[in-house]
mmCIF file of C-alpha atoms and ligand atoms in Angstrom:
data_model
loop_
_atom_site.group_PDB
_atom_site.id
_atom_site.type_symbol
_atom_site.label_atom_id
_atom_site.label_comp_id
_atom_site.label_asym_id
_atom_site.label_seq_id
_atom_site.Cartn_x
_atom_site.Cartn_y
_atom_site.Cartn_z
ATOM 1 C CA UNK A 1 0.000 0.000 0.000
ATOM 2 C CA UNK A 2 1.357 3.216 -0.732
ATOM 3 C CA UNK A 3 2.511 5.287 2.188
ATOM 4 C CA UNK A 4 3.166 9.158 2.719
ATOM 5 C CA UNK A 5 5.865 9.615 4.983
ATOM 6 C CA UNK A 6 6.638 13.571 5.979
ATOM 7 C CA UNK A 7 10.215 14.853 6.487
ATOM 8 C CA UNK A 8 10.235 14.076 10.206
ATOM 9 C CA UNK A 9 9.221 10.587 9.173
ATOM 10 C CA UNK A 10 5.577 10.615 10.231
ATOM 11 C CA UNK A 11 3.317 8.455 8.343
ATOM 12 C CA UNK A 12 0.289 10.664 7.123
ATOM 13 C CA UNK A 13 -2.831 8.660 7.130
ATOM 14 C CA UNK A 14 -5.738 10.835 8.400
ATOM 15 C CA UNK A 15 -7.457 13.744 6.588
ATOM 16 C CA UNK A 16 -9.329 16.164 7.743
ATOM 17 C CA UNK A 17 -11.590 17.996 5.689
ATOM 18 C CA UNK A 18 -13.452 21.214 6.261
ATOM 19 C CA UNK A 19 -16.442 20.791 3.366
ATOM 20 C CA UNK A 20 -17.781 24.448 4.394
ATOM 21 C CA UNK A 21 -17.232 27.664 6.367
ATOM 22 C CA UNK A 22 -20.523 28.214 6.859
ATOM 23 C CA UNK A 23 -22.421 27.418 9.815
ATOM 24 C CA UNK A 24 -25.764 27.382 11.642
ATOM 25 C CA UNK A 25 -24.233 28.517 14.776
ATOM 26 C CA UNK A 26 -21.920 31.434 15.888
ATOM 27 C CA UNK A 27 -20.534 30.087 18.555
ATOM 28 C CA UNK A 28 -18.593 32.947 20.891
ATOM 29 C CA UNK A 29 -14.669 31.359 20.469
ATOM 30 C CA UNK A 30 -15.227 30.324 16.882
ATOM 31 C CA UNK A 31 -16.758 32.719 14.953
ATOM 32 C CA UNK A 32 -17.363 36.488 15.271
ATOM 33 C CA UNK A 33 -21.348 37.026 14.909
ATOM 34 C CA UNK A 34 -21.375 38.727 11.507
ATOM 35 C CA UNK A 35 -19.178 36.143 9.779
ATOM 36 C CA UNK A 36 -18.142 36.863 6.288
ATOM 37 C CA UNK A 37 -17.860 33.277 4.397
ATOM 38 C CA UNK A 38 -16.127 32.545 1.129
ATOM 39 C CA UNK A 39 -17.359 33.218 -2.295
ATOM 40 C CA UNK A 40 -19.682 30.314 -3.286
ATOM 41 C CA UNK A 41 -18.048 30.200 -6.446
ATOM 42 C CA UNK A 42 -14.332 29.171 -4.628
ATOM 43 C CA UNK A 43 -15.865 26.514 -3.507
ATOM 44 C CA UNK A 44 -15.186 23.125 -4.456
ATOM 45 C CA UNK A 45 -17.905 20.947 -5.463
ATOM 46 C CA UNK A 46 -18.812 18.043 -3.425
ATOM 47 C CA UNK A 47 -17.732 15.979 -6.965
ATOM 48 C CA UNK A 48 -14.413 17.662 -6.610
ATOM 49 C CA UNK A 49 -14.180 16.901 -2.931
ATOM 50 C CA UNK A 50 -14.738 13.283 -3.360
ATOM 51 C CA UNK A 51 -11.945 13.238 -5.864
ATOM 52 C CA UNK A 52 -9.758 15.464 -3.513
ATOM 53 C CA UNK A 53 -10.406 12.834 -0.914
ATOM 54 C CA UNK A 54 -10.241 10.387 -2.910
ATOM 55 C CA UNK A 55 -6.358 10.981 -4.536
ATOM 56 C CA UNK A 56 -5.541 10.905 -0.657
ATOM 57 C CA UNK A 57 -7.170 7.155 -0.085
ATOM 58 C CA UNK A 58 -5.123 6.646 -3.182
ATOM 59 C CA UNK A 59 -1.623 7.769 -1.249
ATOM 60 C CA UNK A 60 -2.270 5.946 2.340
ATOM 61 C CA UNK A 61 -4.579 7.625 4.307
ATOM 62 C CA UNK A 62 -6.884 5.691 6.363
ATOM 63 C CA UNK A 63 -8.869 7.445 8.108
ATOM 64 C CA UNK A 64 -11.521 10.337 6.795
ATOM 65 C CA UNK A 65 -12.875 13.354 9.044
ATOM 66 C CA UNK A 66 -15.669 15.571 7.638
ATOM 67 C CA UNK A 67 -16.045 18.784 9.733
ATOM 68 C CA UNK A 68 -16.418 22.706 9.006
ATOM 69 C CA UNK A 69 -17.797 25.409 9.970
ATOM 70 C CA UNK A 70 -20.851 22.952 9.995
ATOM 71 C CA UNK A 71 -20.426 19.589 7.787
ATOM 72 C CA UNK A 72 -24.367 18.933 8.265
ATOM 73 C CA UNK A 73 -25.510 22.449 6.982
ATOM 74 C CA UNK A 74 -23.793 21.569 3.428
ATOM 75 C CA UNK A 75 -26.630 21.008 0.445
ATOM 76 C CA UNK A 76 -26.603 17.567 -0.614
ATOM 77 C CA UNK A 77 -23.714 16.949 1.996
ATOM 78 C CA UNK A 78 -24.854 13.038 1.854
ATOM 79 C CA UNK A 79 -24.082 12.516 -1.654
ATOM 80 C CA UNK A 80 -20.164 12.966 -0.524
ATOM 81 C CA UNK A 81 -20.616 10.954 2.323
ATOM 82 C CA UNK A 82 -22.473 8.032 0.064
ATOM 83 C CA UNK A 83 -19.294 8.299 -2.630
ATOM 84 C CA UNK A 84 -16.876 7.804 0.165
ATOM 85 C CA UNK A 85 -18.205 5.249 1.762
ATOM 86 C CA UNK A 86 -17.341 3.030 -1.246
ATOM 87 C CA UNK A 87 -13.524 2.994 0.000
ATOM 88 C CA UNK A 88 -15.015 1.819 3.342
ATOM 89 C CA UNK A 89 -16.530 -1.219 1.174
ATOM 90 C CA UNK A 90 -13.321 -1.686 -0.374
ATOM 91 C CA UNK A 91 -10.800 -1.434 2.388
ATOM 92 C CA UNK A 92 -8.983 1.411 0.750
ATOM 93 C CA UNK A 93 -10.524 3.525 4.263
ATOM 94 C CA UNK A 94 -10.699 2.326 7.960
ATOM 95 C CA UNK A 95 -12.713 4.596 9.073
ATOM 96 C CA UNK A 96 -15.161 7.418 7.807
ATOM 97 C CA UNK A 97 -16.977 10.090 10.347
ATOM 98 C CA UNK A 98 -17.527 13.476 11.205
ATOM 99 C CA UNK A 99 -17.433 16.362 13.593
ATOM 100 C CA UNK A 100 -20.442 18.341 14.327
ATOM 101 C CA UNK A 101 -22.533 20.394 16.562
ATOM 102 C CA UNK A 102 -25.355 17.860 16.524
ATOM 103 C CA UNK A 103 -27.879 20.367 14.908
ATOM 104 C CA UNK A 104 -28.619 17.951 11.732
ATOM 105 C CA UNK A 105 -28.064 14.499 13.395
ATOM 106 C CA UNK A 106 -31.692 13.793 13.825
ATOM 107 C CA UNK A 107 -32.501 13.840 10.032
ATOM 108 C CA UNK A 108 -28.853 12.068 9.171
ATOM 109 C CA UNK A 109 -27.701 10.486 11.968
ATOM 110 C CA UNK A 110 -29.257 6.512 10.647
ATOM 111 C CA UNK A 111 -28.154 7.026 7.160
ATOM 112 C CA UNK A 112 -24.680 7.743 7.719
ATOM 113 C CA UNK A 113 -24.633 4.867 10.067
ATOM 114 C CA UNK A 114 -25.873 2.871 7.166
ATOM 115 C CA UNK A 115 -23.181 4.189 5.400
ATOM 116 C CA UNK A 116 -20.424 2.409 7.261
ATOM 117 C CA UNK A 117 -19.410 5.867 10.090
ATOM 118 C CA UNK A 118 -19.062 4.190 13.119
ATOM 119 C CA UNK A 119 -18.217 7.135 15.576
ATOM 120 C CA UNK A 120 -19.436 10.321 15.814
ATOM 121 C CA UNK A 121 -17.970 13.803 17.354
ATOM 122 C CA UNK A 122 -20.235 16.178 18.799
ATOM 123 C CA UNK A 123 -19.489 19.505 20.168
ATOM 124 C CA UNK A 124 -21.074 20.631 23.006
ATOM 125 C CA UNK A 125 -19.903 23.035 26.046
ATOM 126 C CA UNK A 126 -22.639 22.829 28.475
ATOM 127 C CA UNK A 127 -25.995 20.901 29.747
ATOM 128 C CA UNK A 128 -27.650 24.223 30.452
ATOM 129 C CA UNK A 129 -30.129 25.764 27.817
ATOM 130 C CA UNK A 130 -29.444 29.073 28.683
ATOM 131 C CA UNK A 131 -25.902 28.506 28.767
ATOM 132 C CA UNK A 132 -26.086 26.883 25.624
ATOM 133 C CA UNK A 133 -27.670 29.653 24.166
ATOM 134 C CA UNK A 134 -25.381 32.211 25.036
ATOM 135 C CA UNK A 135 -22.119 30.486 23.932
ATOM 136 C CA UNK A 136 -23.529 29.080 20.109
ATOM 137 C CA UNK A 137 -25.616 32.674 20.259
ATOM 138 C CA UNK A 138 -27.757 30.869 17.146
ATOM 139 C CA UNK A 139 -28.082 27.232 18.710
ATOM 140 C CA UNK A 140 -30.959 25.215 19.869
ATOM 141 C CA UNK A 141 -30.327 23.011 22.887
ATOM 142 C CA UNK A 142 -33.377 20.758 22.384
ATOM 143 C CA UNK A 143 -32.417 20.084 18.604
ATOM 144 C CA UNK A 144 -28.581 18.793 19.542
ATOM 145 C CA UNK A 145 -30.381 16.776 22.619
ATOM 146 C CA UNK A 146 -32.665 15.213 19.551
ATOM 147 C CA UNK A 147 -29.598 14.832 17.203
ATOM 148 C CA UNK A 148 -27.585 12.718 20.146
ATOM 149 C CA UNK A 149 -30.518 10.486 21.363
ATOM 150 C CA UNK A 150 -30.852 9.952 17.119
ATOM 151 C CA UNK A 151 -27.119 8.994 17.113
ATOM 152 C CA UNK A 152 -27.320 7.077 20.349
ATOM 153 C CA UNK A 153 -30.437 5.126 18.324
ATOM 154 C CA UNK A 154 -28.758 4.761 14.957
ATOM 155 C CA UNK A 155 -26.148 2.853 17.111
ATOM 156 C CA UNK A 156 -23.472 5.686 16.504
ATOM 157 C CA UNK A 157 -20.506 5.842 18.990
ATOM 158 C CA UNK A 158 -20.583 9.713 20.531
ATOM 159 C CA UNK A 159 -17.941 11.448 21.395
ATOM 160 C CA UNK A 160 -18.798 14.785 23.035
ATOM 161 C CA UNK A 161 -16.228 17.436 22.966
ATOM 162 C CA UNK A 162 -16.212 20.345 25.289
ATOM 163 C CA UNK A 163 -14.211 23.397 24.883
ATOM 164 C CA UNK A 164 -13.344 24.618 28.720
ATOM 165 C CA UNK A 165 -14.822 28.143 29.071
ATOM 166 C CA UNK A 166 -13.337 29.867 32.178
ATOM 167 C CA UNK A 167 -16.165 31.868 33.631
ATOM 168 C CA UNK A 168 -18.172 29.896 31.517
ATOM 169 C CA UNK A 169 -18.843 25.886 32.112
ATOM 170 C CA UNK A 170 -16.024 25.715 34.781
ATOM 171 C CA UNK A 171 -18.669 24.888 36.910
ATOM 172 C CA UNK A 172 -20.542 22.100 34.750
ATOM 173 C CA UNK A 173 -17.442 20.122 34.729
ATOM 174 C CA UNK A 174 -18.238 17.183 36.842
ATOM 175 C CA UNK A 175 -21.749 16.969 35.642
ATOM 176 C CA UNK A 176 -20.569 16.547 31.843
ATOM 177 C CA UNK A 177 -18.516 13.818 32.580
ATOM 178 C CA UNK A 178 -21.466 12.020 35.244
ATOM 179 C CA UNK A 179 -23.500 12.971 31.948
ATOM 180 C CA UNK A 180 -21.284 11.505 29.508
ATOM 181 C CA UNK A 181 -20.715 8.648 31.455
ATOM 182 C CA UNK A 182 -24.458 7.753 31.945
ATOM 183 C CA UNK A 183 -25.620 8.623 28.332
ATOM 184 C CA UNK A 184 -22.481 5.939 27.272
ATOM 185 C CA UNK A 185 -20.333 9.151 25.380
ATOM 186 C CA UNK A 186 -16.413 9.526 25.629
ATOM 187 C CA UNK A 187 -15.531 12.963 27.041
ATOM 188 C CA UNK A 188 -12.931 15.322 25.790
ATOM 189 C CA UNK A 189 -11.766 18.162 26.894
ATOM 190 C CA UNK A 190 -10.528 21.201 24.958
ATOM 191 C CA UNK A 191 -8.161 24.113 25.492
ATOM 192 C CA UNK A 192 -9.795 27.328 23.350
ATOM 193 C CA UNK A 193 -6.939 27.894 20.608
ATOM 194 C CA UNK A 194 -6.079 31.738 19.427
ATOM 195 C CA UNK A 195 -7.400 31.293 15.581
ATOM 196 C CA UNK A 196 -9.321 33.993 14.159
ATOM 197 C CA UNK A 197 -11.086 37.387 15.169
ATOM 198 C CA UNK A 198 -13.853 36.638 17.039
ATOM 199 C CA UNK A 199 -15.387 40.039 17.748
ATOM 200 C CA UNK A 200 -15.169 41.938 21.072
ATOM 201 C CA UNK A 201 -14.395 38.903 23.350
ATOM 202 C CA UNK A 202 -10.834 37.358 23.488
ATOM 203 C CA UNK A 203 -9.266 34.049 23.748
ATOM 204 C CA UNK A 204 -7.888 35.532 27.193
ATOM 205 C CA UNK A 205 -10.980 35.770 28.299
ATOM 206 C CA UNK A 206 -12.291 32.746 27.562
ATOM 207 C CA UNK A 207 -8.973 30.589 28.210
ATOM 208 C CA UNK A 208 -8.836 27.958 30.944
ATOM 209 C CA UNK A 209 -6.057 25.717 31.340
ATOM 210 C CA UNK A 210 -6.808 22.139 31.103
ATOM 211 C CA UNK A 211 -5.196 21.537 34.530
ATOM 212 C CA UNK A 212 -7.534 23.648 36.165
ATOM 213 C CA UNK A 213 -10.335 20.769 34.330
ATOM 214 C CA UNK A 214 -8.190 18.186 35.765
ATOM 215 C CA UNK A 215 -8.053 19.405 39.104
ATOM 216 C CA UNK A 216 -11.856 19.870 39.321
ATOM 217 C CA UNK A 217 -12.656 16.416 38.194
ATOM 218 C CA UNK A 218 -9.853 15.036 40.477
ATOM 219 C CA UNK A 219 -12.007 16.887 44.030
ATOM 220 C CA UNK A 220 -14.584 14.034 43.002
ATOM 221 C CA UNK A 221 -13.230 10.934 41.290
ATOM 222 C CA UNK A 222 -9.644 9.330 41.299
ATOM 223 C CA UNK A 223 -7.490 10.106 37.946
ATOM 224 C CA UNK A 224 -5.223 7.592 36.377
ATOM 225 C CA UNK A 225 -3.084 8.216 33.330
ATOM 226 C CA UNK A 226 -4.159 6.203 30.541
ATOM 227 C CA UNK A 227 -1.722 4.505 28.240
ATOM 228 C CA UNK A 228 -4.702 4.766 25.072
ATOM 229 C CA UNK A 229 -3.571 6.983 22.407
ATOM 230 C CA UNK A 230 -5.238 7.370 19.013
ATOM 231 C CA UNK A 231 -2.728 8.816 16.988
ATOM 232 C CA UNK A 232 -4.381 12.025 17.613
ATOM 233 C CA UNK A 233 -3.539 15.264 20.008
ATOM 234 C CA UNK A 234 -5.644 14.281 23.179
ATOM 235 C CA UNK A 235 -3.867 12.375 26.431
ATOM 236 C CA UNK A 236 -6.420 10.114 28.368
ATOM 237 C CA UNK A 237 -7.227 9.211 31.985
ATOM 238 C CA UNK A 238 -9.054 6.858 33.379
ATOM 239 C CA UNK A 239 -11.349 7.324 36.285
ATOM 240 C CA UNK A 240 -11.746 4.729 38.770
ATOM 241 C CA UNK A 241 -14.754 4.631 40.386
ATOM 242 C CA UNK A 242 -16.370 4.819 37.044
ATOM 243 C CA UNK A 243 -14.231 2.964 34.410
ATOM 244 C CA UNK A 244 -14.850 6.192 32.143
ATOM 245 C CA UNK A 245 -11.671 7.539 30.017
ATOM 246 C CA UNK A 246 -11.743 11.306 29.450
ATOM 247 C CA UNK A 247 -9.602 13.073 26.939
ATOM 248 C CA UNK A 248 -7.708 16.236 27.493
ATOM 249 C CA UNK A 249 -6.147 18.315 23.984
ATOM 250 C CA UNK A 250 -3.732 21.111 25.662
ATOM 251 C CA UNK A 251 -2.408 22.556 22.473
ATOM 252 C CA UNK A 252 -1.151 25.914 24.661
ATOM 253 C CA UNK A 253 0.179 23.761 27.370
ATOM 254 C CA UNK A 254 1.573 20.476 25.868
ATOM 255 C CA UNK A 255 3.217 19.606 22.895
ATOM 256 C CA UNK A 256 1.629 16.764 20.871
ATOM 257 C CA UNK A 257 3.243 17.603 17.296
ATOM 258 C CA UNK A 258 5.534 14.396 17.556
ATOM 259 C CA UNK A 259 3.081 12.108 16.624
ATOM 260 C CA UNK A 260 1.464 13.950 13.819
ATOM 261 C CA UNK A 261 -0.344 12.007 11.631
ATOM 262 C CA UNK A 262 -3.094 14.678 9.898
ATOM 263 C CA UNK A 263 -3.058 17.311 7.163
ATOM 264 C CA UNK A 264 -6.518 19.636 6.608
ATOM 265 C CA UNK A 265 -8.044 20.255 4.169
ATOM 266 C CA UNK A 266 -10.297 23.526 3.479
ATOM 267 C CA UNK A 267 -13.775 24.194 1.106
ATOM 268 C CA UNK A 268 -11.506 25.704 -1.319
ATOM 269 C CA UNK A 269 -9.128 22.862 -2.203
ATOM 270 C CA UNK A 270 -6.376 24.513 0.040
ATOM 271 C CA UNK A 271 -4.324 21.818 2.053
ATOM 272 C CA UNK A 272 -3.299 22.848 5.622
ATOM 273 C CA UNK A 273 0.073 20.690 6.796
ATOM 274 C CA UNK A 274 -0.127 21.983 9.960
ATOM 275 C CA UNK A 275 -3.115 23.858 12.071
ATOM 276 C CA UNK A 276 -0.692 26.310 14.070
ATOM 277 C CA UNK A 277 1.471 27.437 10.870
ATOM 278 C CA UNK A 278 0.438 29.012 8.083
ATOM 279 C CA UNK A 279 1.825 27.646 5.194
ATOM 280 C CA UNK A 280 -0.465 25.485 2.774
ATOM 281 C CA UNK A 281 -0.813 24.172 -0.758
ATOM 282 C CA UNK A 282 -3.408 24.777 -2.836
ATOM 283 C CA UNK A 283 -4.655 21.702 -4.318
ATOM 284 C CA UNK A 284 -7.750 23.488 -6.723
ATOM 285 C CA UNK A 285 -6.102 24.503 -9.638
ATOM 286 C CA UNK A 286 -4.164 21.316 -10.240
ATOM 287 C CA UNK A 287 -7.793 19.388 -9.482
ATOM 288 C CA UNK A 288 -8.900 22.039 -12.170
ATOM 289 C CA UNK A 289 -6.770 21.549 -14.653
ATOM 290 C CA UNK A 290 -7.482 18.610 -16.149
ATOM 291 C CA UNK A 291 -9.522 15.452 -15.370
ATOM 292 C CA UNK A 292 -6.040 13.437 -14.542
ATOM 293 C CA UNK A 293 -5.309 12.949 -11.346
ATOM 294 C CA UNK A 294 -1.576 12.903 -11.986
ATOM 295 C CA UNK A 295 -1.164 16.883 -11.439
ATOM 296 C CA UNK A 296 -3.153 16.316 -7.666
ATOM 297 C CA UNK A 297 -0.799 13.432 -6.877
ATOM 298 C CA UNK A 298 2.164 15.693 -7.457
ATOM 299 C CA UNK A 299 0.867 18.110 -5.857
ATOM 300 C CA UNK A 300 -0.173 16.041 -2.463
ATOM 301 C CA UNK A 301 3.109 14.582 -2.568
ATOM 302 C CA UNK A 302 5.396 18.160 -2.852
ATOM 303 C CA UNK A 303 2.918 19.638 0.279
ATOM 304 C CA UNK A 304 3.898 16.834 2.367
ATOM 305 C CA UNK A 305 7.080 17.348 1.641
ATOM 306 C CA UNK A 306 6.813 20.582 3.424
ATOM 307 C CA UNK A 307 4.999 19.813 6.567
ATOM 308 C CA UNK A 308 6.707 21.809 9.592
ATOM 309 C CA UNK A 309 7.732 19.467 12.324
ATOM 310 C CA UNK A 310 5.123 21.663 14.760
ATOM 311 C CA UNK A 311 2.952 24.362 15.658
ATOM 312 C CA UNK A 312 3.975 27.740 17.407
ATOM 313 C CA UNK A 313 0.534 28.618 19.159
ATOM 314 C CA UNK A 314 0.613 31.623 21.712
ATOM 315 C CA UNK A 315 -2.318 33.765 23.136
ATOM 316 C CA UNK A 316 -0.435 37.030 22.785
ATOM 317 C CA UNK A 317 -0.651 38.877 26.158
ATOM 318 C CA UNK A 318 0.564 41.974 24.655
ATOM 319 C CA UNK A 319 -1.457 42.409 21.896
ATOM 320 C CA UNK A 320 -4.589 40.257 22.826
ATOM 321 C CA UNK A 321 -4.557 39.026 19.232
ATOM 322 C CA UNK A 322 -5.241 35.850 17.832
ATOM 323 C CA UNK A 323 -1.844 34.447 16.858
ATOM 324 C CA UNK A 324 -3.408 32.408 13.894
ATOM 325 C CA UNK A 325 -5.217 35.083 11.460
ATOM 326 C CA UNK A 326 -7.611 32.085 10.387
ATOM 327 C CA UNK A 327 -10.942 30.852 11.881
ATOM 328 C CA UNK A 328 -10.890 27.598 12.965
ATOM 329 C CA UNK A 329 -14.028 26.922 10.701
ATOM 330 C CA UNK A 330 -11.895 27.112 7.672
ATOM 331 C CA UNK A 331 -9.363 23.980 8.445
ATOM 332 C CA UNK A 332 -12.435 22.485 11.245
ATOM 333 C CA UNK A 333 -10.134 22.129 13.742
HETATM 334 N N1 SAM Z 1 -19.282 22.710 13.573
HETATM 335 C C1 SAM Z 1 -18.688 21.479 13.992
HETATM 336 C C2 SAM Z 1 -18.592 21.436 15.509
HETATM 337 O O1 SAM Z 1 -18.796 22.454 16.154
HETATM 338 O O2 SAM Z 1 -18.278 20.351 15.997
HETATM 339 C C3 SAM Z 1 -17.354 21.185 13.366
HETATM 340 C C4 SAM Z 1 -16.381 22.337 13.225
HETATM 341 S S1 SAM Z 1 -15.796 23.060 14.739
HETATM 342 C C5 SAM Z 1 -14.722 24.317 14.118
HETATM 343 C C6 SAM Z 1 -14.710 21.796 15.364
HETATM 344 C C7 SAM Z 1 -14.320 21.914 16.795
HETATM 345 O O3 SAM Z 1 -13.509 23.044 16.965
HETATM 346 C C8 SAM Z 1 -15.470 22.062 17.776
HETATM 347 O O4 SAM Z 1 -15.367 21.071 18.771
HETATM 348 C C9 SAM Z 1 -15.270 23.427 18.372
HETATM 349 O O5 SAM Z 1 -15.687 23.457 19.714
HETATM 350 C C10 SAM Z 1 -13.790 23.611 18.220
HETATM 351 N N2 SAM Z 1 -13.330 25.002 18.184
HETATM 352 C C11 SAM Z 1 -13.759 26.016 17.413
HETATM 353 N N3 SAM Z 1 -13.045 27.132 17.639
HETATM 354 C C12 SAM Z 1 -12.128 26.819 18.590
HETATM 355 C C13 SAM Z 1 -11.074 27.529 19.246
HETATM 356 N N4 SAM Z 1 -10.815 28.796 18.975
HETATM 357 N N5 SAM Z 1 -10.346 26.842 20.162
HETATM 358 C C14 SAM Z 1 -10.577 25.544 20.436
HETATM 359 N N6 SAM Z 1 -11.536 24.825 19.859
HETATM 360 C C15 SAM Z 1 -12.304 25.448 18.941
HETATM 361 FE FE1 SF4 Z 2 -20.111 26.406 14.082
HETATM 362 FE FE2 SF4 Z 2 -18.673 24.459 15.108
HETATM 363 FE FE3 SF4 Z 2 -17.681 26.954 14.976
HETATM 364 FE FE4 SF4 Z 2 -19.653 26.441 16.666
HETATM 365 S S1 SF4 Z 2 -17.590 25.547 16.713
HETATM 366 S S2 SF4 Z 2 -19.552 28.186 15.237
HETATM 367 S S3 SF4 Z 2 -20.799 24.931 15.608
HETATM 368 S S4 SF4 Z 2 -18.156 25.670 13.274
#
């Protein structure tokens, strides 16, 4: 099978790909609340998508994330998800999912488990409505509870991931993971990352150091280091009382580059090597150019070429400015 291997010799087999910018909610660390999204016409079709995704199957990776800005709110966003699902069938593809804010599960949630996507990833920062309200500004509490009881029926795995708010859900803590636990979810916590203006507020506001999460679930339950790892960013414990495993992703406060194993991908074709560093590839005009996919391979193959060996994140306490000029909608995080 063919393999891409970076300079730093990690293997890259997992993809993520933002399919739009756009997004039913606005929620307060993501997105200011008069967005401006891309030009319809820069972005790629979901034809072109699938054979964007596709050319990577082709070159070893294994593993496919849809996200955004919202994946859900995409028209016909189903017809991509049917087309991939044929590398499921054939092997090419271990696994196929998403990441979403629950708002269209209960109208998709049983096809794409027909589909082959095992596991799903749903955001969500608090149990409280009003709460709720406040930090998505356009969300409906009641629709993401029906989108995760639809998942939980349509046999989906959930994982729930929870941005740590200070001021915010610092509070709610414990009672997301007794949640989580009882409703049969994984739990992971998130450190808020400095990408994009997001209006008045700032990420110094908002910013809570994972530790401080730690330390409030360790008043009530016993913490043991996990040795699970999934390739990905988050570190695991177990708790003991319960048998539940919560996740932790400390981008500010740990480094997890090491074991890199994902490049993004954006709505507009544009390939992200790393999410803390700026440099990309575009991969549209060489999909453009002509119906071969030779130009795309090329192309794939030079940008990994050039991934950076890590990220140089930093809440800037000078200038309270995001250090990354991009939204995190654009690469999905
Ligand atoms: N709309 C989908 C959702 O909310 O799950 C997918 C896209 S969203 C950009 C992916 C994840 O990024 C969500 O879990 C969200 O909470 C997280 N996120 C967005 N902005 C962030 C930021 N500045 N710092 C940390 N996490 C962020
Ligand atoms: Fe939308 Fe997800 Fe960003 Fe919230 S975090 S505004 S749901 S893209």
């Amino acid at each position: 099978m063919a393999a891409m291997i970076d300079p730093y010799g990690r293997a890259i087999t997992y993809l993520r790909v933002s399919v739009t910018d756009r997004c039913d909610f606005r929620c307060v660390y993501c997105m200011s609340e008069n967005m401006t999204f891309l030009p319809k016409a820069e972005i790629l079709s979901l034809e072109e998508l699938d054979r964007l995704c596709s050319a990577f199957v082709r070159q070893g990776v294994r593993k496919l994330r849809m996200t955004g800005g919202e994946p859900l709110v995409r028209r016909n966003i189903m017809s991509l998800f049917r087309g991939l699902s044929r590398h499921l069938k054939s092997g090419a593809l271990d696994e196929l999912t998403l990441t979403t804010n629950g708002s269209q599960l209960a109208r998709y949630a049983e096809e794409l488990a027909g589909l082959g996507v095992k596991r799903v990833n749903v955001s969500l920062d608090t149990l409280d409505p009003h709460k709720f309200a406040a930090i998505t500004r356009w969300g409906r509490f009641d629709q993401v509870m029906g989108g995760l009881d639809a998942a939980k029926a349509a046999g989906l795995g959930v994982k729930v991931n929870t941005v740590a708010l200070r001021g915010v859900n610092d509070d709610e803590i414990e009672r997301l993971a007794t949640w989580c636990g009882e409703e049969g979810f994984d739990l992971t916590f998130i450190e808020v990352m400095p990408m994009g203006d997001i209006g008045g507020e700032t990420r110094l506001d908002q910013y809570m150091p994972l530790s401080m999460v730690r330390a409030r679930l360790a008043e009530h339950w016993t913490l043991e280091e996990s040795e699970h790892r999934t390739g990905g960013p988050a570190r695991y414990v177990d708790v003991r009382e319960t048998g539940q495993r919560i996740g932790f992703i400390t981008p500010m406060t740990h480094n997890f580059c090491e074991s890199c194993n994902r490049v993004r991908l954006t709505c507009t074709g544009t390939l992200y090597m790393c999410l803390g560093q700026e440099d990309a590839a575009d991969l549209r005009a060489p999909l453009r150019m002509n119906d071969d996919d030779a130009l795309v391979d090329a192309a794939i193959g030079d940008a990994i070429a050039r991934k950076p060996k890590g990220h140089d994140f930093v809440i800037d306490r000078r200038r309270r400015r995001p250090s990354m000029s991009r939204h995190m909608s654009v690469t999905g995080g």
